[in-house]
Every structure is written in structure tokens, then in C-alpha cells.
GROMACS .gro file of C-alpha atoms in nm:
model
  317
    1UNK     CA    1   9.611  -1.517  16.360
    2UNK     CA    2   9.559  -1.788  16.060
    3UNK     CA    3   9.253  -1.588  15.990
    4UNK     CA    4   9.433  -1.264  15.926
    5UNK     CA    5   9.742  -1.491  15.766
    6UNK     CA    6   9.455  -1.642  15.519
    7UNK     CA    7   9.301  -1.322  15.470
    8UNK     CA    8   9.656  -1.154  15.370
    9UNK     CA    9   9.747  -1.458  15.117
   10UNK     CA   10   9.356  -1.438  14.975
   11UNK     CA   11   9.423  -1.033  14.946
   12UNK     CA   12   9.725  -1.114  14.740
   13UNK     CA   13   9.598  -1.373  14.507
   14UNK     CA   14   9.361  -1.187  14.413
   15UNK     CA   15   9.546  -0.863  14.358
   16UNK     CA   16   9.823  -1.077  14.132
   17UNK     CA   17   9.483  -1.247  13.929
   18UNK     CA   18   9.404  -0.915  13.895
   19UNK     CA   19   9.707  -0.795  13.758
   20UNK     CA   20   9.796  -1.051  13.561
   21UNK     CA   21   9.455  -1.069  13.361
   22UNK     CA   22   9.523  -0.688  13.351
   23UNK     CA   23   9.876  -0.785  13.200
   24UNK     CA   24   9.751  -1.030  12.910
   25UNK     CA   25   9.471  -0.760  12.807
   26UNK     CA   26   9.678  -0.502  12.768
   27UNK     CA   27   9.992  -0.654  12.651
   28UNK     CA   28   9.777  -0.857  12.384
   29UNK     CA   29   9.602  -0.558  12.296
   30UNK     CA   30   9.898  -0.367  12.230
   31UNK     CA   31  10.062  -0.636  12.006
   32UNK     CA   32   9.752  -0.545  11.783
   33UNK     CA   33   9.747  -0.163  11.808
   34UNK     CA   34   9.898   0.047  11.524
   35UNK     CA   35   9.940   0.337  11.679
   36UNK     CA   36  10.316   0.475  11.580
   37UNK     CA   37  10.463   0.363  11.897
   38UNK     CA   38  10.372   0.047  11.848
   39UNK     CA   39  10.315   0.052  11.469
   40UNK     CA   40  10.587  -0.112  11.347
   41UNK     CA   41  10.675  -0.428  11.591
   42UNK     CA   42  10.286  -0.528  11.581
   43UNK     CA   43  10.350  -0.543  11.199
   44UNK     CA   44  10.647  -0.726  11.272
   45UNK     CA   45  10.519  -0.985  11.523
   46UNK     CA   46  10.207  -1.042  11.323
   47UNK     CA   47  10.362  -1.083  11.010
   48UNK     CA   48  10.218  -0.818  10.798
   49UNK     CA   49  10.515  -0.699  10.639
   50UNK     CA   50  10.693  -0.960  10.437
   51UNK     CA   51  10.893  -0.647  10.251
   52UNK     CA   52  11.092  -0.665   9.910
   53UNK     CA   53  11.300  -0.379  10.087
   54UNK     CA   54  11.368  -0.267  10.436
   55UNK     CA   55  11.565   0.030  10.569
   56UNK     CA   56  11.665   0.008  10.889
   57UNK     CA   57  11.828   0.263  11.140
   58UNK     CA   58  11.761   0.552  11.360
   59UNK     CA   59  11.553   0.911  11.285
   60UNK     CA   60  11.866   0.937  10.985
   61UNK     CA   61  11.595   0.629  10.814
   62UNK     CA   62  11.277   0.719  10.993
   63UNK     CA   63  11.233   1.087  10.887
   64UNK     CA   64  11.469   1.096  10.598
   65UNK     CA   65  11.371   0.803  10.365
   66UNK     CA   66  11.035   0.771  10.154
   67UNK     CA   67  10.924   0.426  10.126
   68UNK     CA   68  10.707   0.532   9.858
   69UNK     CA   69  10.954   0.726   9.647
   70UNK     CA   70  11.158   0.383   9.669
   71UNK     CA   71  10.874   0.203   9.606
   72UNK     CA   72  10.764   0.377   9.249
   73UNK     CA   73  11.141   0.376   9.121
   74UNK     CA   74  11.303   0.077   9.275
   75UNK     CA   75  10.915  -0.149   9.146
   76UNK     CA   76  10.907  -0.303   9.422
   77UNK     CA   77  10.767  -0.284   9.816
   78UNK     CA   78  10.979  -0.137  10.085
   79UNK     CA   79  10.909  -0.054  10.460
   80UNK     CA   80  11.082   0.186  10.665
   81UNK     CA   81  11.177   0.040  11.038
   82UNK     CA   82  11.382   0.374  11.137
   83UNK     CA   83  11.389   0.402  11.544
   84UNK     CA   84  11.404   0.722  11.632
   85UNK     CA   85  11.699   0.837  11.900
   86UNK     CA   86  11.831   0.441  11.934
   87UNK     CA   87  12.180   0.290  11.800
   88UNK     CA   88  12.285  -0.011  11.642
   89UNK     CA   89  12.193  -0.280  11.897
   90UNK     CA   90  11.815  -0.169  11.960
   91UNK     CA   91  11.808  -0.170  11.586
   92UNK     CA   92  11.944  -0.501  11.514
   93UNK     CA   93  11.686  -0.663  11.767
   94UNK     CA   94  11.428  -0.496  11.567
   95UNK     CA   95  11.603  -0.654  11.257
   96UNK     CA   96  11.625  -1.027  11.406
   97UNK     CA   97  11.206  -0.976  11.535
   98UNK     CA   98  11.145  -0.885  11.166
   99UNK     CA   99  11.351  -1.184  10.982
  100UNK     CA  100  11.202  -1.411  11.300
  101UNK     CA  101  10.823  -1.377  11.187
  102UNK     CA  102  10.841  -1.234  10.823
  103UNK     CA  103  10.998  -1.343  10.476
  104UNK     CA  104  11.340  -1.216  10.444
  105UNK     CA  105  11.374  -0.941  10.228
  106UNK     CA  106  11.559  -0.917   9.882
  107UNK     CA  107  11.743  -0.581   9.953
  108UNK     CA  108  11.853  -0.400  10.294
  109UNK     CA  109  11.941  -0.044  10.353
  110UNK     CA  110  12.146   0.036  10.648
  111UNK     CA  111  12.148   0.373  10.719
  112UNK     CA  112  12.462   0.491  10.897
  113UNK     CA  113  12.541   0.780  11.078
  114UNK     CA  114  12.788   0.954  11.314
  115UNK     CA  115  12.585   0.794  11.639
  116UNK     CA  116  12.501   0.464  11.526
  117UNK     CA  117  12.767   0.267  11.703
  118UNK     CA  118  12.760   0.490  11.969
  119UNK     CA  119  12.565   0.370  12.280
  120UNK     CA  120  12.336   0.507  12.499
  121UNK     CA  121  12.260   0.464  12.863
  122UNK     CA  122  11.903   0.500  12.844
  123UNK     CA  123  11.670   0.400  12.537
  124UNK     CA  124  11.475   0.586  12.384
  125UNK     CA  125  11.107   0.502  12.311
  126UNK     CA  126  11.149   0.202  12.497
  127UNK     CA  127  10.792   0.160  12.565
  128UNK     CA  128  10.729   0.031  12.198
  129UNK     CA  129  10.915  -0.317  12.361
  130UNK     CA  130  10.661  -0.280  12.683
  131UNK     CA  131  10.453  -0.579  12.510
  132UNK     CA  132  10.753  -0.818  12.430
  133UNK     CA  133  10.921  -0.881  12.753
  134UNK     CA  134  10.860  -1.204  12.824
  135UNK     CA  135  11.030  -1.251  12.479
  136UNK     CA  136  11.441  -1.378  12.562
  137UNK     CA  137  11.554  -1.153  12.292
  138UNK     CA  138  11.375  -0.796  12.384
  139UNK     CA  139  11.451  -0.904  12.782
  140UNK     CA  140  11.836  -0.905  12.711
  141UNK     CA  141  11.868  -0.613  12.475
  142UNK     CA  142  11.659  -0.365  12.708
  143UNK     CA  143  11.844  -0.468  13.031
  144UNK     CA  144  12.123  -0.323  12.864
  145UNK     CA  145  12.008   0.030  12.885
  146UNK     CA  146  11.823   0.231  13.161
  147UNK     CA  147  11.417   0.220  13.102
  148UNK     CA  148  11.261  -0.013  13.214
  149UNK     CA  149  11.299  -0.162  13.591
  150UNK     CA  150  11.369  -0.479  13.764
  151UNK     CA  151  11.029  -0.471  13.852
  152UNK     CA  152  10.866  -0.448  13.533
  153UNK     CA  153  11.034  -0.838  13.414
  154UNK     CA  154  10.902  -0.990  13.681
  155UNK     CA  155  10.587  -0.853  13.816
  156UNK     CA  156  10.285  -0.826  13.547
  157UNK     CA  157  10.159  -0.510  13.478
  158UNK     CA  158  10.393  -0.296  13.622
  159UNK     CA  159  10.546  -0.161  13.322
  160UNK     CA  160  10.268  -0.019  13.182
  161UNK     CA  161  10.153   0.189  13.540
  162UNK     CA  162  10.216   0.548  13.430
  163UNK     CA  163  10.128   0.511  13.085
  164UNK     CA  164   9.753   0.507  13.104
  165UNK     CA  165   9.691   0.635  12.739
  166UNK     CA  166   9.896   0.288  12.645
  167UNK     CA  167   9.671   0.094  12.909
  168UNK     CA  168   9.343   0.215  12.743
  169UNK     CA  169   9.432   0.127  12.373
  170UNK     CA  170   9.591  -0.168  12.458
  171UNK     CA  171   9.267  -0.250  12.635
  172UNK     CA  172   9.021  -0.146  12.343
  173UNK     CA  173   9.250  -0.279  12.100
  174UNK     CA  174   9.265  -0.628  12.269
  175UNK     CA  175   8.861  -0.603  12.174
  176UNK     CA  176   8.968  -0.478  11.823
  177UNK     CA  177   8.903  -0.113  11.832
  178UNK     CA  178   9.187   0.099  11.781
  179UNK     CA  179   9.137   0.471  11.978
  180UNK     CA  180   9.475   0.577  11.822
  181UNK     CA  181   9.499   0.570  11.461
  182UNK     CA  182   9.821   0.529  11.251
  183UNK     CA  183  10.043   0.770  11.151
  184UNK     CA  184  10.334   0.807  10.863
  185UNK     CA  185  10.341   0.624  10.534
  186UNK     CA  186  10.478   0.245  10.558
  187UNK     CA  187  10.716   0.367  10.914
  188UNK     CA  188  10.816   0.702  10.742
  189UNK     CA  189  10.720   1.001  10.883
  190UNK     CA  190  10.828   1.319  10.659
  191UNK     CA  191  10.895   1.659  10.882
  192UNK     CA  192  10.734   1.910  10.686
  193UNK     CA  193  10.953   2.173  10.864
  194UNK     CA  194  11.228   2.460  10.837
  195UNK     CA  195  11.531   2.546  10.979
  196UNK     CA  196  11.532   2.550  11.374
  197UNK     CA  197  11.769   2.695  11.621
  198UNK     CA  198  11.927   2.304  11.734
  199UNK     CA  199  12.234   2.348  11.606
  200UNK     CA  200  12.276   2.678  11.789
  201UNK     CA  201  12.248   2.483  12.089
  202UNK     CA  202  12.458   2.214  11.981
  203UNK     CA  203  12.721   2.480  11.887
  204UNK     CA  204  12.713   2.606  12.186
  205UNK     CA  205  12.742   2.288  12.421
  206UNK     CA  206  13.050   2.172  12.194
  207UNK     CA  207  13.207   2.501  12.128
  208UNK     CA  208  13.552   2.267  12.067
  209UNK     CA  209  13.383   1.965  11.886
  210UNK     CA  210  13.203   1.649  12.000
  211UNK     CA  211  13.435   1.271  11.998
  212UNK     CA  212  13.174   1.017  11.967
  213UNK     CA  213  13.302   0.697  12.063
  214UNK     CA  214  13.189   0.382  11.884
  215UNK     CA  215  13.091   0.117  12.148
  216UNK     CA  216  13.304  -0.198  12.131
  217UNK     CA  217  13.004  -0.427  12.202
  218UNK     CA  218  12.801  -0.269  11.919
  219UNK     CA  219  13.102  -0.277  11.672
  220UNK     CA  220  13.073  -0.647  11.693
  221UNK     CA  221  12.748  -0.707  11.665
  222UNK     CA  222  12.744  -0.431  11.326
  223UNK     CA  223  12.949  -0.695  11.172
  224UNK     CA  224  12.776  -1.030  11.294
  225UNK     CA  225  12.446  -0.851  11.133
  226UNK     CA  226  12.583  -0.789  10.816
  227UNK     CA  227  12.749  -1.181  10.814
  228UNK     CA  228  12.397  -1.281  10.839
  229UNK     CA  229  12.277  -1.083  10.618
  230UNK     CA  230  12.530  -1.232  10.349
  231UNK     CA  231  12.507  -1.571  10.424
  232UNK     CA  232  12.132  -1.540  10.369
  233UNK     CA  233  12.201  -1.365  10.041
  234UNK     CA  234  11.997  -1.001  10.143
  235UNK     CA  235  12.163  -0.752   9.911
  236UNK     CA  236  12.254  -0.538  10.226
  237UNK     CA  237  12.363  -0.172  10.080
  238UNK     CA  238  12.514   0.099  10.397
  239UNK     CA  239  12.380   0.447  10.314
  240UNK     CA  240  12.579   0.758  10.506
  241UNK     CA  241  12.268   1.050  10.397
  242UNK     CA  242  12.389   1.379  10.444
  243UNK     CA  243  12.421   1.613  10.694
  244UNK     CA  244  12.461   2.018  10.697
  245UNK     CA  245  12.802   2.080  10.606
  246UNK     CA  246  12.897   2.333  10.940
  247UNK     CA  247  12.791   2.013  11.144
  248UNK     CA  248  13.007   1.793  11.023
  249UNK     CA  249  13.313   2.015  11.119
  250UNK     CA  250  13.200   1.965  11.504
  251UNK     CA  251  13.270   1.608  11.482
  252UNK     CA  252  13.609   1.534  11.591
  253UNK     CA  253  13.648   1.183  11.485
  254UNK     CA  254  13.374   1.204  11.173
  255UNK     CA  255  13.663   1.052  10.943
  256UNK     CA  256  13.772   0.814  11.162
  257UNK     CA  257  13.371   0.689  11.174
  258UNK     CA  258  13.327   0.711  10.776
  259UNK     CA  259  13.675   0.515  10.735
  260UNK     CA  260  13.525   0.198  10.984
  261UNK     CA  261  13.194   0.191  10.726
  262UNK     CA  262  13.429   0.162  10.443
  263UNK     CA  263  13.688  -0.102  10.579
  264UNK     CA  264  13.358  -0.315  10.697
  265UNK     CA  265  13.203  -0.257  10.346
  266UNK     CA  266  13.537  -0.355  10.196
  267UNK     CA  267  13.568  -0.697  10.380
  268UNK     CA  268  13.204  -0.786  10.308
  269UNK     CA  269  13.169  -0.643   9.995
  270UNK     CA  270  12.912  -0.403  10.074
  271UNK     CA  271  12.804  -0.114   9.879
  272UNK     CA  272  12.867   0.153  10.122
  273UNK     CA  273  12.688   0.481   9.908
  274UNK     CA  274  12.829   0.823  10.121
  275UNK     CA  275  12.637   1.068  10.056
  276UNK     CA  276  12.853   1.341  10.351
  277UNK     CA  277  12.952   1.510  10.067
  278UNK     CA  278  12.657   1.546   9.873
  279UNK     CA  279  12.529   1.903   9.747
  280UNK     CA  280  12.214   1.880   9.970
  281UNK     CA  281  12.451   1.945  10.255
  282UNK     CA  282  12.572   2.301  10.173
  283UNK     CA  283  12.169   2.468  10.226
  284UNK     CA  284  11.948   2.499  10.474
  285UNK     CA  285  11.671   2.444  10.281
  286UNK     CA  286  11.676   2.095  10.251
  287UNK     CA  287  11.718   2.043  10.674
  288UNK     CA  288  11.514   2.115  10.980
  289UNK     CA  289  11.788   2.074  11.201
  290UNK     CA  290  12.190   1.983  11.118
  291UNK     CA  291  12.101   1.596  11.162
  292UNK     CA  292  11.783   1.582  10.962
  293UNK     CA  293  11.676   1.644  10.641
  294UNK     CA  294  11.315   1.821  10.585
  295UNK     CA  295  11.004   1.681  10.364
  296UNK     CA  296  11.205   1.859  10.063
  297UNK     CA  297  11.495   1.719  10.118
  298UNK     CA  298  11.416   1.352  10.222
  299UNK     CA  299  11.233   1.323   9.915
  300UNK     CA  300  11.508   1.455   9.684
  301UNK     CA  301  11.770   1.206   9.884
  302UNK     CA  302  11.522   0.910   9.815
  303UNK     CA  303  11.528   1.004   9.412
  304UNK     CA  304  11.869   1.027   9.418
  305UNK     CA  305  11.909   0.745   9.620
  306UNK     CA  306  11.701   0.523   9.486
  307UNK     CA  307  11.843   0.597   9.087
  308UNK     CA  308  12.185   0.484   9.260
  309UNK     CA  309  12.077   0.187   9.412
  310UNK     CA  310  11.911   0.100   9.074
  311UNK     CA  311  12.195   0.144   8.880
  312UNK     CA  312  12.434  -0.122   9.096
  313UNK     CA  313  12.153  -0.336   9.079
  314UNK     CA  314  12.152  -0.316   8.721
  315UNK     CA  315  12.540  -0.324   8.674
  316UNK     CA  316  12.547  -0.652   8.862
  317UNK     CA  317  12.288  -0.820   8.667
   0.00000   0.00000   0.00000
């Protein structure tokens, strides 16, 4: 019996060994890997951003806002850390990571929208955290929201079972060659697209309208951020882009969303540049779906964008 006992605990030790040399080769693999899931929190964590300009927010930054148009007018170096699908509170954990291991930056762009302080059960692309668990800060923020399991905080490896294209770059990459190359330009990705039938479907789910309600939690923390941001003098500018006019007519309480941005703009003296109105919104040739603006139109909202950010900046100098 203390044969088989023995035999049991030497099985298991060497199982956990196992998985938890799997566990550092991966997980330090994948906090090298540049692959766009990962892209943008390995440049974060290894400090290879140090920005003049970041924009953060959801796909309303990540597919809408040219780093490089921004770059060539503004004269200066921007990065775009848009998560796509997430709201406020994914993105401000994003935001602390980045100010925790990089310079701060001289200029931020929040980019707002009718879902930002709306909250999710689940979160989206949650993988892209799979490496940072053991950090405090990631372990709080993605217990919050359904993704990953009690499991996966506690025992090492299990996160990444199911994901074995993640397991096999985060392996070669912990050896320094990267399988998956990088995609996008500096965390944009521009959707070279037309028109698609989304908004039917949306139409159709919310023949009365859609209330989005703003999450009481995240509400706080929106203005905490942009306290910080202040107090360590970032030039923090909120950016509503556009959206396709019909859309915005579905949205019960889209006023009552806009009218929050401008009363927190008002009591920290943000710029808050609304763009809902903007001519962009009134054709389908600028959008790929009612949310989103397409390659032509993300690069004429950057120009126009940018020239208005410029011009404060120049005002107040």
C-alpha cells in the first residue's frame, strides 16, 4: 500500500514538473511573440513602445484610426492599442500595463462609443491576457467576465489546453523564432471592405431600438482614468467617430450616452471632438458595417481628425 501511495505522489510530481516547465515555456514564449493576438501587450510588457500618442478603445480605435496618417500630420509617433469587441474596463487595464512599463505619453485619444461603458459578461479575445495571469492586475480584471476558469489561475498550463496553435508559437518563440508573423501597421488594422448585410441583422433583432445601459462600475473607473491622466499632465482628447446615420436612430438612449461624454469632458476639461454628426455618416461608402468605418473612410476620419487635434494643440500654445 505505501508502494502504490509513493508511486501515486511520484506520478503526480512529475506530471505538475511537467506542466509547470510546460507553463514557463509557453507563457514566456508568448510574452515575446508578435503575432496580433498577442502583438500589442508583448510590446507593452517589454517596453517597446514608449509612444508620443496612444489611442485607446475598442474595434471604433482598432480598425478606424491610422497611426500613420496621425503620425505624418500630428510629427510625431503614435500607436494604436484598440481591443476589438471589449469595453472600458479591459481597456483601462491595457492602459495602466502600458503607463506601468513604458514612458507616458504626451497626448491620449479615447475613443468613445455607444458600447464603451457598457459591460459584457464574457470577454472577448481574452486569450491575449493567457500569459499575464499571475500578474494581480490582469487576475482581477478577467475574473470579472466569463473566459477563463477557476482552473486556469491556479493550475499551470491549463489555460492554454485547447489552443495548440498558441502552445506551438509560444514554444518556438520562447527559442526566438516567431511561426506567426505580425499583422496591421503600429495595432491598426484597416478593413479594406464594403458594405455588408450586419445591420440587416441588427435591424432585425431590434426592430424597436436597442437601450444600452452604461455599467455603474465602469462609469467610475472612466472617470478615475481620466483623473490620472490629468494629474500626470497626458493631454487626454475623447473622440465619438462616426457611425451610419440609420444606426444611430436604433439607439434608444444614444443622447443620453453623448450627453455623459460631454458633462465628464466638461468637469475635466477634456476636449471631447463628436464626430456623430459628421458627413461621413450619411454614405455607405465610407463603412463596412453601421459600427465601422472601411479603409476609405478610416483614413479620411484620421485627416480630419488629426487637422482638428492639431489645431487645439496649436490654439493652446
Amino acid at each position: 500500500m505505501k508502494k502504490f501511495i509513493g508511486n501515486i505522489i511520484l506520478f503526480c510530481s512529475i506530471i505538475i514538473t511537467i506542466l509547470y516547465l510546460l507553463d514557463y515555456t509557453i507563457t514566456k514564449g508568448l510574452r515575446k511573440t508578435h503575432f496580433h493576438t498577442f502583438n500589442n501587450l508583448t510590446k507593452i510588457y517589454n517596453s517597446e513602445l514608449n509612444s508620443d500618442l496612444i489611442i485607446n478603445g475598442s474595434s471604433a480605435a482598432k480598425f478606424q484610426l491610422s497611426p500613420y496618417l496621425l503620425d505624418s500630420i500630428l510629427e510625431l509617433n503614435s500607436y494604436n492599442l484598440g481591443m476589438e469587441g471589449v469595453g472600458f474596463i479591459p481597456q483601462n487595464l491595457q492602459s495602466d500595463l502600458y503607463l506601468k512599463y513604458n514612458k507616458k505619453p504626451k497626448i491620449v485619444l479615447q475613443i468613445l462609443g455607444d458600447f464603451e461603458l457598457f459591460r459584457r459578461d464574457g470577454l472577448i479575445g481574452y486569450m491575449q491576457f493567457s500569459p499575464y495571469l499571475n500578474m494581480d492586475e490582469v487576475k482581477k480584471v478577467t475574473k470579472m467576465y466569463k473566459g477563463f476558469s477557476v482552473l486556469d489561475y491556479y493550475i499551470p498550463f491549463i489555460r492554454y489546453y485547447g489552443s495548440p496553435f498558441d502552445i506551438i508559437d509560444g514554444f518556438f518563440s520562447f527559442f526566438g523564432l516567431e511561426l506567426r508573423k505580425p499583422t496591421g501597421y503600429k495595432g491598426y488594422f484597416e478593413q479594406d471592405l464594403k458594405w455588408n448585410s450586419a445591420f440587416d441583422k441588427f435591424k432585425k433583432n431590434y426592430k424597436d431600438g436597442r437601450f444600452i445601459k452604461m455599467d455603474p462600475e465602469s462609469m467610475k473607473l472612466f472617470e478615475i482614468y481620466i483623473a490620472k491622466c490629468k494629474k500626470s499632465k497626458i493631454n487626454i482628447f475623447f473622440v465619438y467617430p462616426p457611425n451610419y446615420y440609420e444606426y444611430n436612430q436604433y439607439i434608444k438612449n444614444q443622447d443620453e450616452i453623448i450627453s455623459y461624454y460631454t458633462k465628464i469632458s466638461k468637469k475635466y476639461q477634456v476636449p471631447f471632438l463628436n464626430y456623430s454628426n459628421n458627413p461621413l455618416s450619411l454614405s455607405k461608402e465610407y463603412f463596412y458595417d453601421s459600427q465601422h468605418l472601411n479603409k476609405k473612410g478610416a483614413e479620411l476620419f484620421t485627416k480630419i481628425l488629426s487637422e482638428d487635434i492639431k489645431k487645439i494643440i496649436e490654439d493652446s500654445k
